[in-house]
Amino acid sequence: MNLLPKSCKEFGSADYWEKFFQQRGRRAFEWYGSYLELCGLLHKYIKPREKVLVIGCGNSELSEQLYDVGIQDIVNIDISEVVIKQMKERNASRRPQMSFLKMDMTQMEFPDASFQVVLDKGTLDAVLTDEEEKTLHQVDRMLAEVGRVLQVGGRYLCISLAQAHILKKAVGHFSREGWMVRVHQVANSQDQVLEAEPRFSLPVFAFIMTKFRPVPGSALQIFELCAQEQGKPVRLESAERLAEAVRERQQYAWLCSQLYRKAGLGSVSLDLCDGDTGEPRYTLHVVDSPTVKPSRDNHFAIFIIPQGRETEWLFGMEEGRKQLAASAGFRRLITVALHRGQRYEGMDSIQAELSARVMELAPAGMPAQQQVPFLSVGGDIGVRTVQHQDCSPLSGSYVVEDVQGDDKHYFRRLIFLSNRNVVQSEARLLKDVSHRAQKKRKKDRKKQRPADAPEDLPTAPGQSIDKSYLCCEHHKAMVAGLALLRNPELLLETPLALLVVGLGGGSLPLFVHDHFPKSCIDAVEIDPSMLEVASRWFGFSQSDRMKVHIADGLDYITSLAGREGQPHYNVVMFDVDSKDPTLGMSCPPPAFVDQPFLQKVKSILTPEGVFILNLVCRDLGLKDSVLTGLKAVFPLLYVRRIEGEVNEILFCQLHPEQKLATPELLEMAQALEQTLRKPGKGWDDTYILSDMLKTVKIV
C-alpha cells in the first residue's frame, strides 16, 4: 500500500490527507518520533496546567500520551474530517477533557490569546513544501494565526527537520515579530540509523518561539541553539549564524548515517565543540581498515592522542593514522586530538565525555552492548602548558607551549594557529625546569607572596632551553649540510659567514652560533614578533657574531646583490614558510625560488659555498618545476628527504665537478662530527651527522 504522495505539494492538500487516513485506518502515524523520543523536550517546555493547542494532530498518539501524564487541557485540530472522527471515537470515554475539532489552522475560530502552547509535529514541514508565492502566503496565514491565538509568554513548539527553507521562514517570521527564537536538537541520526527502517537521514529539531510583548522601536532579536536535550542554550548573533549551526548538525547527522552504512569513506575528520562556548574541544579522525579480519572484539576503538603529540607523523598525517589503525588491529579506529585552551581532568573524564558521542560513529555489525576500548600511549593524556599566546599582524595567532614527549623530556614549541598541527619551532627544556619543577616553584612562590602581589613571570627562557639539542629533523639535516664545505675538520677554526632567512624560534642559527665559534651569522626575519618570541621563550640572543635583520628576505637579498663589493656568504639557508595556505608549496614562498631571485642568491654565495633550502611541496608538478629552476642556477643539487615528513632538504652548489659520492659525503660528515664532539662541548649523542646524509641523492 503506497501512502506517499506523487509530489511533495500534495502534503498541503486536504484531499490528500483525507485519502491518507482512510487508507491507513486507525494505526497511529508518528511524524518525527514518538512520545518516548520527544518527552524530555515536551516536558521542558509544556507545564501540566497550561492550555495546549495541537495543530495538524493527525492520528498521532502524542496528545493522548501527554494527557495520560497530566497535561490534559488539550485541543486538537486537523483539516481531515476522517481523522477527527477517528480520534473522537478513540478518546471520548477515556480522555473526556481533550477535544478534537475539524478546523483549518490558517483560519482558526478561537479568540485571541486562547492558549499558552501551540504544538506542531511536522505540520509546518508538510505545508511548506516549496517557496512558491501561493505556498508562502498560506504559511504566513498559518504562522500569523499561531501568533494570534497564543498568549504573551506563550510558546509555539514546532517539531521539524529544519530544512533550510523551513528554518529561514519560521525564524524570519517570528524574529521580525520580536519573539525569542530557540532551536533545540531532539534526535540524532544514530537513533534513526539503528532502527530496522530508518525514517530520516536528517536529525529532528524543535523550534521554540516564545511570544514577547511588542516594544515600539525595539530591534532586539534573540537567537539560541540548544544542541543537546539537557544542554545549555548558546546565544547566537544572527539568524544566519543560527542557520549555519543547524546545517553543521545536519551534516554531522548525515555523516553518522553514512559511516554506519558503509566503511572506507576516505579521510573523515570533524571537530566536537564545547556545548557552552562553541569552541572546538576534540578533533576526531575516522580511520577504517578494511583488510582487518572481523571478530567479536575488534570492530571499533578510540585512540586518545596525548596532548602535544598531535603534530607527530603517526597522529598528524593521514598515512600515519592508517599505520596506527592497522597496527592496533581494529576495523575502525577513531583518533582523538585534544585542543589547547581546553581543560581535561584525565583519561576517565574524557572517556565519560566522549562515550555517547563516539558511538554515533560506530560501524555496522557491532554486537549489542559491546564495550568500546579507549586506547592511548602509556595510558595517560599527556601534559600541555600554554606559556604564551598572542597575535601577530604578519603571522596571525600563535602559541608558545610546553609539552611532554614520549621520553618524558619536556619540549617548548611555537605553533601558528592557522596551521595548528605543524610545529614552527621546537626546543628541548633542561630537566631542572621540567613541568613538575616549574609547578613546585610556582606553588612555593604563591605561599611566600602576599595575596595582592602580581604573578611571577615564567622561568627565564635562557635558563630553560637545552641549546645543544636540535629537535627538528630538517634542522639537523641542514646543519649536516655544512659538511659539504671543504675541510670540515677545520670548520671550527675557519671564519664562516652564514645568512639564515627565517628565524622562528631561532634554534637553527643559535645552534650554528654556539657550535662554530668563528661563525658570523646574519638572520633575516620579516615578523618582529618572532624575534621577541625567540628572545623571550627560546633562549635566543644576538651578539657581535649574530645579528637579526627585521626585513623581507626577498628585499634583503635583493639589496645585498645590488651593492658593489657585496658580502659573500659561505652558507645561505632558507627556512621560511609561506603565509598562503592555498599554494601547493608551504615552504618557501614561490618567489624565493624564482630563477631571477635565485641568481641573486648565487651572487652573494662564495664559489665553494652551499645554498641549503627547506622545501615543503605537496604538488609534484610544482616540485619538479622548482628542482628544474634550481638546477639551472646551481648545477650541483643534492636532495635529502626527511622520513615521515613532507620536508625535503636541498643542498645546492655551483660546481658539478665537485660532486661527491655517498661514501665521501659520509666520511666528511664523520670528520665534522668528530670535531664538534670535543670534550667540554655540549653535544646530543643521538645526533649522528653522517646519518643525516645517508639517503642524500643527486638530482
XYZ file of C-alpha atoms in Angstrom:
699
model
C 0.000 0.000 0.000
C 1.558 3.281 -1.123
C 0.702 6.152 1.203
C 3.264 8.585 -0.176
C 2.123 11.488 -2.356
C 3.003 11.737 -6.020
C 4.651 15.090 -5.288
C 5.522 16.971 -2.110
C 2.892 19.630 -2.955
C 0.163 17.111 -2.089
C 1.222 17.399 1.585
C -0.558 20.759 1.606
C -3.792 19.325 0.183
C -6.827 18.497 2.353
C -7.883 15.822 -0.167
C -4.526 14.064 0.199
C -4.873 13.788 3.987
C -8.496 12.563 3.742
C -7.330 9.764 1.430
C -4.224 9.103 3.565
C -6.158 8.466 6.784
C -8.868 6.465 5.017
C -6.200 4.092 3.651
C -4.118 3.950 6.810
C -7.068 3.279 9.076
C -6.692 3.565 12.829
C -2.948 2.791 13.073
C -1.146 5.787 14.595
C 1.216 7.659 12.281
C 4.088 9.335 14.144
C 5.961 12.067 12.295
C 9.476 12.691 13.580
C 9.358 10.450 16.637
C 7.114 9.012 19.300
C 6.268 10.432 22.714
C 9.125 8.452 24.295
C 11.618 10.099 21.934
C 10.227 13.592 22.477
C 9.041 13.577 26.104
C 12.226 15.110 27.542
C 11.805 18.139 25.320
C 7.997 18.369 25.627
C 8.039 18.445 29.419
C 10.781 21.067 29.366
C 8.508 23.499 27.505
C 4.934 22.416 28.445
C 3.674 22.677 32.040
C 0.830 20.438 33.323
C -1.743 23.224 33.848
C -1.144 25.019 30.566
C -3.710 25.112 27.776
C -2.288 23.425 24.663
C -3.389 23.587 21.024
C -2.130 20.812 18.731
C -2.319 21.822 15.055
C -2.411 19.127 12.351
C -2.852 16.442 15.011
C -3.481 13.563 12.570
C -3.898 10.227 14.351
C -0.707 10.561 16.375
C -0.793 9.201 19.925
C 1.219 12.180 21.192
C -1.765 14.140 22.589
C -3.119 11.004 24.276
C 0.207 10.291 25.960
C 0.561 13.911 27.123
C -2.965 13.664 28.554
C -2.133 10.431 30.381
C 0.843 12.030 32.170
C -1.130 15.022 33.391
C -1.222 17.598 30.567
C -4.982 17.395 29.984
C -6.170 20.803 28.759
C -5.511 19.943 25.105
C -7.392 20.980 21.963
C -6.504 19.126 18.732
C -7.331 20.380 15.246
C -6.861 18.885 11.795
C -8.119 19.579 8.290
C -9.178 15.938 7.782
C -12.724 15.101 8.828
C -11.887 11.380 8.659
C -9.096 11.567 11.226
C -11.011 13.895 13.579
C -13.879 11.381 13.640
C -11.443 8.534 14.347
C -9.775 10.438 17.197
C -13.055 11.466 18.803
C -14.222 7.852 18.858
C -10.911 6.674 20.267
C -10.820 9.182 23.140
C -14.438 10.057 24.017
C -14.665 7.883 27.143
C -11.032 7.574 28.177
C -9.996 11.240 27.831
C -13.139 13.337 28.257
C -11.381 16.691 28.772
C -9.460 16.519 25.465
C -11.244 17.796 22.354
C -10.808 17.183 18.610
C -12.053 19.729 16.077
C -12.053 19.814 12.286
C -10.510 23.213 11.581
C -8.229 24.959 9.102
C -5.211 26.255 11.005
C -4.930 29.200 8.604
C -8.441 30.356 9.707
C -8.822 29.296 13.328
C -12.052 30.088 15.174
C -10.519 30.605 18.639
C -10.433 34.011 20.361
C -7.105 35.869 20.608
C -4.658 34.714 23.323
C -6.539 31.446 23.986
C -3.529 29.157 24.502
C -0.179 29.063 26.277
C 1.340 26.443 23.935
C 0.775 25.660 20.245
C 2.272 22.231 19.433
C 3.103 21.343 15.838
C 4.684 17.961 14.991
C 5.601 18.007 11.310
C 2.687 20.211 10.199
C 4.802 23.203 9.139
C 7.064 20.838 7.169
C 4.022 19.287 5.464
C 2.614 22.666 4.418
C 5.842 24.463 3.472
C 6.771 22.127 0.616
C 8.264 24.798 -1.650
C 8.858 28.540 -1.844
C 6.214 29.412 -4.404
C 4.149 32.530 -3.687
C 0.923 30.609 -3.035
C 2.642 28.291 -0.528
C 4.403 31.137 1.291
C 1.137 33.055 1.558
C -0.571 30.016 3.112
C 2.284 29.618 5.619
C 2.163 33.331 6.500
C -1.519 32.927 7.359
C -0.791 29.823 9.426
C 2.001 31.468 11.447
C 0.004 34.656 11.901
C -2.852 32.575 13.353
C -0.414 30.779 15.678
C 0.765 34.181 16.922
C -2.805 35.440 17.366
C -4.082 32.545 19.493
C -1.005 32.458 21.776
C -0.821 34.494 24.960
C 2.187 36.748 25.670
C 4.820 34.430 27.130
C 3.291 31.528 25.237
C 5.310 29.182 23.056
C 4.994 27.807 19.536
C 6.680 24.391 19.782
C 7.286 23.077 16.275
C 8.912 19.679 15.634
C 10.686 19.830 12.257
C 13.541 18.520 10.140
C 14.635 22.177 9.895
C 15.317 22.116 6.184
C 16.894 25.366 5.077
C 13.783 26.991 3.567
C 11.616 25.991 6.552
C 14.103 27.277 9.120
C 14.514 30.531 7.185
C 10.748 31.102 7.035
C 9.965 30.264 10.668
C 12.938 32.116 12.159
C 12.427 35.116 9.889
C 8.706 35.411 10.673
C 8.932 35.205 14.460
C 12.157 37.224 14.873
C 10.533 40.092 12.943
C 7.619 39.903 15.379
C 10.072 40.359 18.265
C 9.744 36.787 19.587
C 12.621 34.857 21.147
C 13.817 32.131 18.765
C 15.375 28.914 20.060
C 16.224 25.824 18.024
C 16.619 22.610 20.011
C 18.045 19.367 18.590
C 15.907 16.485 19.829
C 17.023 13.425 17.890
C 20.216 12.399 16.193
C 20.886 10.340 13.134
C 22.235 7.366 15.078
C 18.904 6.866 16.863
C 17.266 6.545 13.455
C 20.097 4.648 11.790
C 19.851 1.843 14.338
C 16.156 1.308 13.649
C 15.062 -1.506 11.345
C 13.594 1.052 8.954
C 15.313 4.412 9.305
C 12.914 7.291 8.774
C 15.140 10.241 8.034
C 18.794 10.937 7.308
C 18.366 14.344 8.941
C 18.123 14.921 12.692
C 14.907 16.216 14.220
C 14.761 19.708 15.729
C 12.237 21.688 17.724
C 11.644 25.389 17.156
C 10.621 27.064 20.397
C 9.284 30.515 19.528
C 8.381 32.500 22.670
C 5.933 35.374 22.266
C 7.120 38.658 23.784
C 5.016 41.761 24.292
C 5.800 44.149 21.413
C 8.101 47.033 22.388
C 7.717 50.005 19.997
C 11.013 50.937 18.353
C 12.880 47.892 19.742
C 15.094 45.986 17.298
C 16.132 43.308 19.820
C 16.369 39.836 18.317
C 17.266 36.734 20.340
C 18.558 33.571 18.641
C 19.581 30.489 20.619
C 20.650 26.938 19.844
C 20.417 24.002 22.214
C 22.389 21.085 20.778
C 21.608 18.514 23.490
C 18.384 17.566 25.251
C 19.551 18.782 28.650
C 22.186 21.137 27.277
C 22.517 24.827 27.985
C 21.329 27.110 25.151
C 24.031 29.048 23.297
C 23.192 32.606 22.223
C 23.993 33.331 18.561
C 24.420 36.717 16.950
C 22.162 36.369 13.917
C 19.615 34.245 12.073
C 22.332 33.404 9.537
C 24.628 32.050 12.256
C 21.745 30.007 13.683
C 21.049 28.519 10.247
C 24.750 27.712 9.838
C 24.848 25.963 13.239
C 21.781 23.864 12.352
C 23.339 22.979 8.991
C 26.517 21.790 10.754
C 24.448 19.432 12.900
C 22.577 18.140 9.883
C 25.859 17.460 8.095
C 27.126 15.623 11.181
C 23.970 13.504 11.277
C 24.321 12.673 7.594
C 27.963 11.738 8.164
C 26.998 9.449 11.052
C 24.435 7.657 8.900
C 26.982 7.215 6.089
C 29.649 5.912 8.469
C 27.174 3.425 9.879
C 26.072 2.132 6.488
C 29.477 1.753 4.859
C 33.158 1.699 5.733
C 36.040 3.191 3.783
C 34.593 6.643 3.072
C 38.108 8.040 2.802
C 39.580 10.701 5.063
C 36.862 11.751 7.523
C 37.543 14.319 10.238
C 35.368 16.511 12.422
C 35.524 18.778 15.456
C 33.441 18.244 18.590
C 32.799 21.578 20.275
C 32.141 22.669 23.837
C 28.355 22.879 24.186
C 28.526 26.096 26.232
C 31.140 28.097 24.340
C 31.053 26.579 20.853
C 34.872 26.310 20.939
C 36.454 23.155 19.408
C 37.308 20.674 22.163
C 38.203 17.472 20.289
C 39.273 16.760 16.708
C 38.298 13.271 15.538
C 39.679 11.332 12.561
C 37.836 8.182 11.459
C 40.168 5.539 10.037
C 38.813 2.310 8.546
C 40.996 -0.755 7.978
C 39.007 -2.996 5.595
C 41.806 -5.576 5.476
C 41.451 -6.358 9.199
C 39.608 -9.671 9.612
C 36.436 -9.062 11.678
C 35.989 -10.706 15.058
C 33.690 -10.047 18.002
C 36.130 -7.736 19.797
C 37.852 -5.786 17.012
C 35.038 -3.732 15.472
C 35.762 -0.350 16.972
C 38.190 1.512 19.255
C 39.003 5.071 20.302
C 42.610 6.305 20.482
C 43.294 9.373 22.642
C 46.363 11.249 21.367
C 48.367 12.645 24.299
C 48.409 16.435 24.408
C 51.207 17.942 22.354
C 51.784 14.818 20.255
C 49.110 15.514 17.637
C 51.847 17.058 15.456
C 53.757 13.758 15.167
C 53.572 11.929 11.830
C 51.833 8.890 13.339
C 48.954 11.041 14.628
C 49.026 14.182 12.483
C 49.230 12.732 8.953
C 46.693 10.547 7.166
C 49.259 7.883 6.268
C 50.469 7.807 9.865
C 46.940 7.317 11.197
C 46.378 4.463 8.721
C 49.514 2.775 10.023
C 48.352 3.300 13.613
C 44.924 1.798 12.834
C 46.428 -1.229 11.083
C 48.823 -1.921 13.961
C 46.013 -1.510 16.529
C 44.063 -4.258 14.712
C 40.577 -2.686 14.695
C 38.228 -2.404 11.729
C 37.533 1.223 12.663
C 39.758 3.417 14.801
C 38.869 6.965 15.809
C 41.815 9.117 16.822
C 41.002 11.970 19.190
C 43.198 15.067 19.465
C 42.757 17.339 22.498
C 42.646 21.076 21.841
C 44.865 23.615 23.542
C 42.973 26.108 25.661
C 40.622 23.368 26.942
C 40.797 21.775 30.395
C 40.869 17.968 30.715
C 40.730 16.154 34.054
C 42.155 12.848 32.868
C 41.509 9.769 30.780
C 38.429 8.681 32.762
C 36.676 12.039 32.403
C 37.472 12.185 28.668
C 36.091 8.661 28.242
C 32.882 9.628 30.080
C 32.532 12.780 27.989
C 33.106 11.061 24.643
C 31.437 7.681 25.123
C 27.966 8.623 23.894
C 29.152 10.848 21.063
C 31.701 8.477 19.531
C 29.157 5.648 19.488
C 27.330 7.660 16.822
C 30.354 6.970 14.600
C 30.428 3.213 15.204
C 30.373 0.842 12.199
C 27.535 -1.530 11.379
C 27.733 -5.051 12.753
C 28.850 -4.240 16.300
C 27.394 -6.684 18.839
C 24.835 -5.179 21.229
C 26.276 -3.783 24.477
C 29.802 -4.108 23.053
C 32.367 -2.396 25.290
C 34.446 0.026 23.190
C 38.098 0.246 24.295
C 39.790 3.625 24.791
C 43.489 3.420 23.918
C 46.421 5.812 24.377
C 50.210 5.951 24.623
C 51.237 4.996 28.130
C 47.651 5.241 29.331
C 47.653 8.985 30.027
C 46.599 12.157 28.204
C 49.984 13.886 28.246
C 50.872 17.340 29.520
C 50.491 20.646 27.727
C 51.141 24.068 29.304
C 50.462 27.152 27.203
C 53.147 29.639 28.253
C 52.248 32.485 25.925
C 49.588 33.320 23.370
C 49.401 36.346 21.090
C 48.526 37.541 17.614
C 50.971 38.972 15.107
C 49.781 41.168 12.217
C 52.008 39.105 9.884
C 51.877 35.569 11.283
C 48.417 35.601 12.857
C 47.564 33.954 16.180
C 50.262 31.788 17.727
C 51.037 29.988 20.978
C 54.179 29.007 22.830
C 53.547 25.815 24.753
C 55.459 23.233 26.768
C 54.593 19.575 26.117
C 55.837 16.249 27.404
C 57.491 13.965 24.845
C 57.401 10.171 24.837
C 60.827 10.089 26.519
C 59.477 12.174 29.465
C 61.508 15.185 28.340
C 59.638 18.458 28.033
C 59.705 20.493 24.835
C 58.822 24.088 24.067
C 57.006 24.675 20.798
C 55.921 27.592 18.678
C 52.631 26.872 16.867
C 50.839 29.115 14.367
C 47.136 28.516 14.973
C 46.373 28.873 11.266
C 48.182 25.521 10.908
C 47.850 24.061 14.386
C 49.245 20.618 13.531
C 52.585 21.974 12.326
C 55.387 22.829 14.770
C 57.099 26.012 13.573
C 59.925 25.855 16.123
C 60.831 23.467 18.906
C 63.419 23.312 21.672
C 64.065 20.829 24.451
C 63.819 22.097 28.011
C 66.523 21.291 30.520
C 65.470 18.755 33.104
C 65.706 21.121 36.062
C 62.853 23.184 34.659
C 60.569 20.282 33.907
C 56.830 20.769 34.240
C 56.732 19.434 37.794
C 59.663 21.574 38.896
C 58.001 24.673 37.469
C 54.712 23.771 39.217
C 56.506 23.246 42.554
C 58.384 26.564 42.300
C 55.168 28.347 41.361
C 53.397 26.756 44.373
C 56.262 27.735 46.700
C 56.237 31.317 45.355
C 52.482 31.557 45.965
C 52.989 30.533 49.607
C 55.583 33.271 50.129
C 53.839 36.030 48.117
C 51.206 38.366 49.603
C 47.705 37.871 48.167
C 47.772 41.143 46.241
C 51.244 40.629 44.708
C 51.403 40.114 40.914
C 52.087 36.696 39.389
C 55.744 35.932 38.657
C 56.799 35.566 35.046
C 57.685 32.025 33.927
C 61.231 30.796 34.334
C 63.626 32.867 32.190
C 63.907 31.106 28.817
C 67.701 31.444 28.690
C 67.929 29.250 31.780
C 65.477 26.632 30.482
C 66.463 25.796 26.883
C 68.868 22.976 26.025
C 70.802 24.774 23.276
C 72.880 21.703 22.414
C 69.813 19.830 21.186
C 68.184 20.237 17.763
C 64.599 18.975 17.820
C 63.649 19.359 14.170
C 64.916 16.689 11.783
C 65.119 19.188 8.919
C 67.349 21.458 11.049
C 69.639 18.504 11.765
C 69.892 17.791 8.042
C 70.572 21.470 7.247
C 73.435 21.590 9.769
C 74.816 18.306 8.371
C 74.979 20.078 5.000
C 77.893 22.141 6.324
C 79.971 19.022 5.707
C 79.793 19.934 2.003
C 82.192 22.783 2.737
C 85.760 21.676 2.121
C 87.969 20.536 5.017
C 85.120 20.126 7.519
C 87.589 19.143 10.269
C 88.894 22.748 10.159
C 85.496 24.488 10.253
C 85.699 25.306 13.959
C 88.838 27.341 13.287
C 87.671 28.787 9.962
C 85.745 32.078 9.713
C 82.305 31.239 8.356
C 79.749 33.738 7.064
C 76.157 32.482 7.096
C 72.860 34.002 6.043
C 69.732 32.393 7.539
C 66.378 33.552 6.168
C 63.548 32.708 8.584
C 64.180 32.961 12.328
C 61.189 31.292 14.016
C 62.336 30.341 17.498
C 65.963 30.826 16.473
C 67.066 27.221 17.123
C 68.926 26.801 13.809
C 71.100 29.968 13.849
C 71.642 29.590 17.608
C 72.974 26.038 17.190
C 75.393 27.117 14.456
C 76.499 30.145 16.507
C 77.229 28.039 19.612
C 78.965 25.134 17.843
C 81.034 27.043 15.278
C 82.975 29.655 17.275
C 84.322 31.508 14.224
C 80.935 31.825 12.533
C 79.230 35.150 11.856
C 75.506 34.898 11.187
C 73.007 37.289 9.654
C 69.435 36.129 10.365
C 66.591 37.740 8.452
C 63.032 37.682 9.826
C 60.066 39.561 8.381
C 57.982 39.446 11.571
C 59.308 41.433 14.567
C 57.014 39.388 16.841
C 59.085 36.289 16.071
C 62.286 37.968 17.286
C 60.504 38.781 20.547
C 59.246 35.176 20.842
C 62.690 33.719 20.092
C 64.380 36.018 22.623
C 61.854 35.637 25.420
C 60.873 31.976 25.099
C 63.575 30.074 23.158
C 66.802 31.367 24.692
C 67.825 33.271 21.567
C 70.102 36.297 21.863
C 72.068 38.483 19.489
C 75.813 39.044 19.806
C 78.701 40.507 17.849
C 78.600 37.299 15.754
C 74.795 37.031 15.475
C 72.681 39.855 14.056
C 68.951 39.786 13.273
C 67.597 41.988 10.490
C 63.842 42.660 10.501
C 63.146 42.647 6.777
C 61.543 40.702 3.953
C 64.121 38.103 2.878
C 63.444 38.920 -0.785
C 64.182 42.609 -0.262
C 67.204 41.943 1.944
C 68.921 39.642 -0.565
C 67.986 41.926 -3.487
C 69.606 44.885 -1.720
C 72.757 42.857 -0.976
C 73.025 41.611 -4.559
C 72.781 45.187 -5.884
C 75.697 46.520 -3.862
C 79.238 46.861 -5.116
C 81.561 44.582 -3.243
C 78.557 42.750 -1.791
C 79.185 40.323 1.087
C 79.903 36.741 0.161
C 78.416 34.049 2.376
C 79.831 30.557 2.753
C 76.348 29.298 3.523
C 72.867 30.606 2.713
C 69.938 28.846 4.411
C 66.227 29.287 3.622
C 63.838 28.071 6.305
C 60.890 30.350 5.647
C 57.229 29.379 5.385
C 54.509 30.721 3.127
C 51.559 32.579 4.648
C 49.284 31.490 1.785
C 47.677 28.094 2.629
C 46.164 27.715 -0.857
C 49.526 27.082 -2.501
C 50.815 23.576 -3.096
C 54.148 24.667 -1.595
C 54.178 25.851 2.016
C 57.939 26.363 2.329
C 59.417 28.552 0.955
C 57.048 31.058 -0.705
C 57.269 30.615 -4.505
C 59.028 33.977 -5.012
C 62.060 32.597 -3.149
C 62.674 30.007 -5.896
C 62.038 32.184 -8.957
C 65.068 31.980 -11.239
C 65.827 35.740 -11.248
C 65.872 35.694 -7.453
C 67.989 32.531 -7.336
C 70.554 34.376 -9.478
C 70.744 36.986 -6.709
C 71.282 34.238 -4.135
C 74.067 32.866 -6.319
C 75.707 36.305 -6.486
C 76.116 36.546 -2.688
C 77.433 32.978 -2.273
C 81.170 32.157 -2.328
C 82.275 29.900 -5.233
C 82.779 26.961 -2.850
C 79.711 27.799 -0.763
C 76.461 25.874 -0.258
C 72.866 27.066 -0.523
C 70.596 24.974 1.751
C 66.843 25.091 1.294
C 63.990 23.541 3.286
C 61.352 22.572 0.694
C 57.808 21.539 1.647
C 55.825 20.923 -1.541
C 52.886 18.524 -1.986
C 52.287 19.459 -5.634
C 54.528 17.083 -7.608
C 54.360 19.184 -10.785
C 55.314 22.318 -8.889
C 58.147 20.472 -7.130
C 59.595 19.291 -10.450
C 59.463 22.876 -11.682
C 61.278 24.117 -8.560
C 64.006 21.483 -8.910
C 64.470 22.330 -12.603
C 64.810 26.036 -11.762
C 67.316 25.359 -9.002
C 69.351 23.060 -11.233
C 69.579 25.788 -13.879
C 71.266 28.146 -11.396
C 73.050 25.626 -9.157
C 74.251 22.738 -11.362
C 75.123 20.535 -8.368
C 71.977 19.655 -6.438
C 71.555 17.081 -3.645
C 68.176 16.147 -2.120
C 67.583 14.667 1.320
C 64.021 13.537 2.135
C 63.000 13.775 5.810
C 61.458 10.417 6.741
C 57.820 10.622 7.864
C 57.515 14.278 6.812
C 56.873 16.240 3.639
C 60.119 18.200 4.089
C 62.988 17.773 1.669
C 66.321 19.470 2.237
C 68.091 20.676 -0.902
C 71.847 21.286 -0.915
C 72.843 23.462 -3.880
C 76.377 24.179 -5.126
C 77.874 25.867 -8.162
C 80.434 23.382 -9.478
C 79.168 19.971 -10.672
C 82.710 18.645 -10.940
C 82.895 18.785 -7.125
C 80.154 16.151 -6.900
C 80.678 13.730 -4.003
C 79.595 10.107 -3.883
C 77.721 8.940 -0.786
C 80.795 7.315 0.886
C 82.719 10.584 0.527
C 79.796 12.587 1.938
C 79.560 10.289 4.943
C 83.310 10.493 5.529
C 83.191 14.306 5.536
C 80.169 14.292 7.888
C 82.006 11.950 10.277
C 85.061 14.215 10.227
C 82.907 17.241 11.068
C 81.122 15.389 13.869
C 84.409 14.272 15.455
C 85.483 17.908 15.507
C 82.209 19.041 17.088
C 82.287 16.295 19.766
C 85.292 17.784 21.527
C 85.428 17.397 25.343
C 83.656 20.187 27.203
C 81.348 20.921 24.280
C 77.665 20.088 24.689
C 76.583 17.572 22.079
C 73.479 15.431 21.664
C 74.684 11.812 21.473
C 71.649 10.812 19.393
C 72.601 13.282 16.638
C 74.753 11.411 14.102
C 75.687 13.822 11.299
C 76.505 11.081 8.827
C 73.046 9.531 9.324
C 71.571 12.783 8.059
C 73.369 12.345 4.721
C 72.990 8.584 4.173
C 69.924 8.942 1.972
C 71.063 12.020 0.021
C 70.513 11.744 -3.722
C 71.893 13.832 -6.550
C 69.282 15.403 -8.844
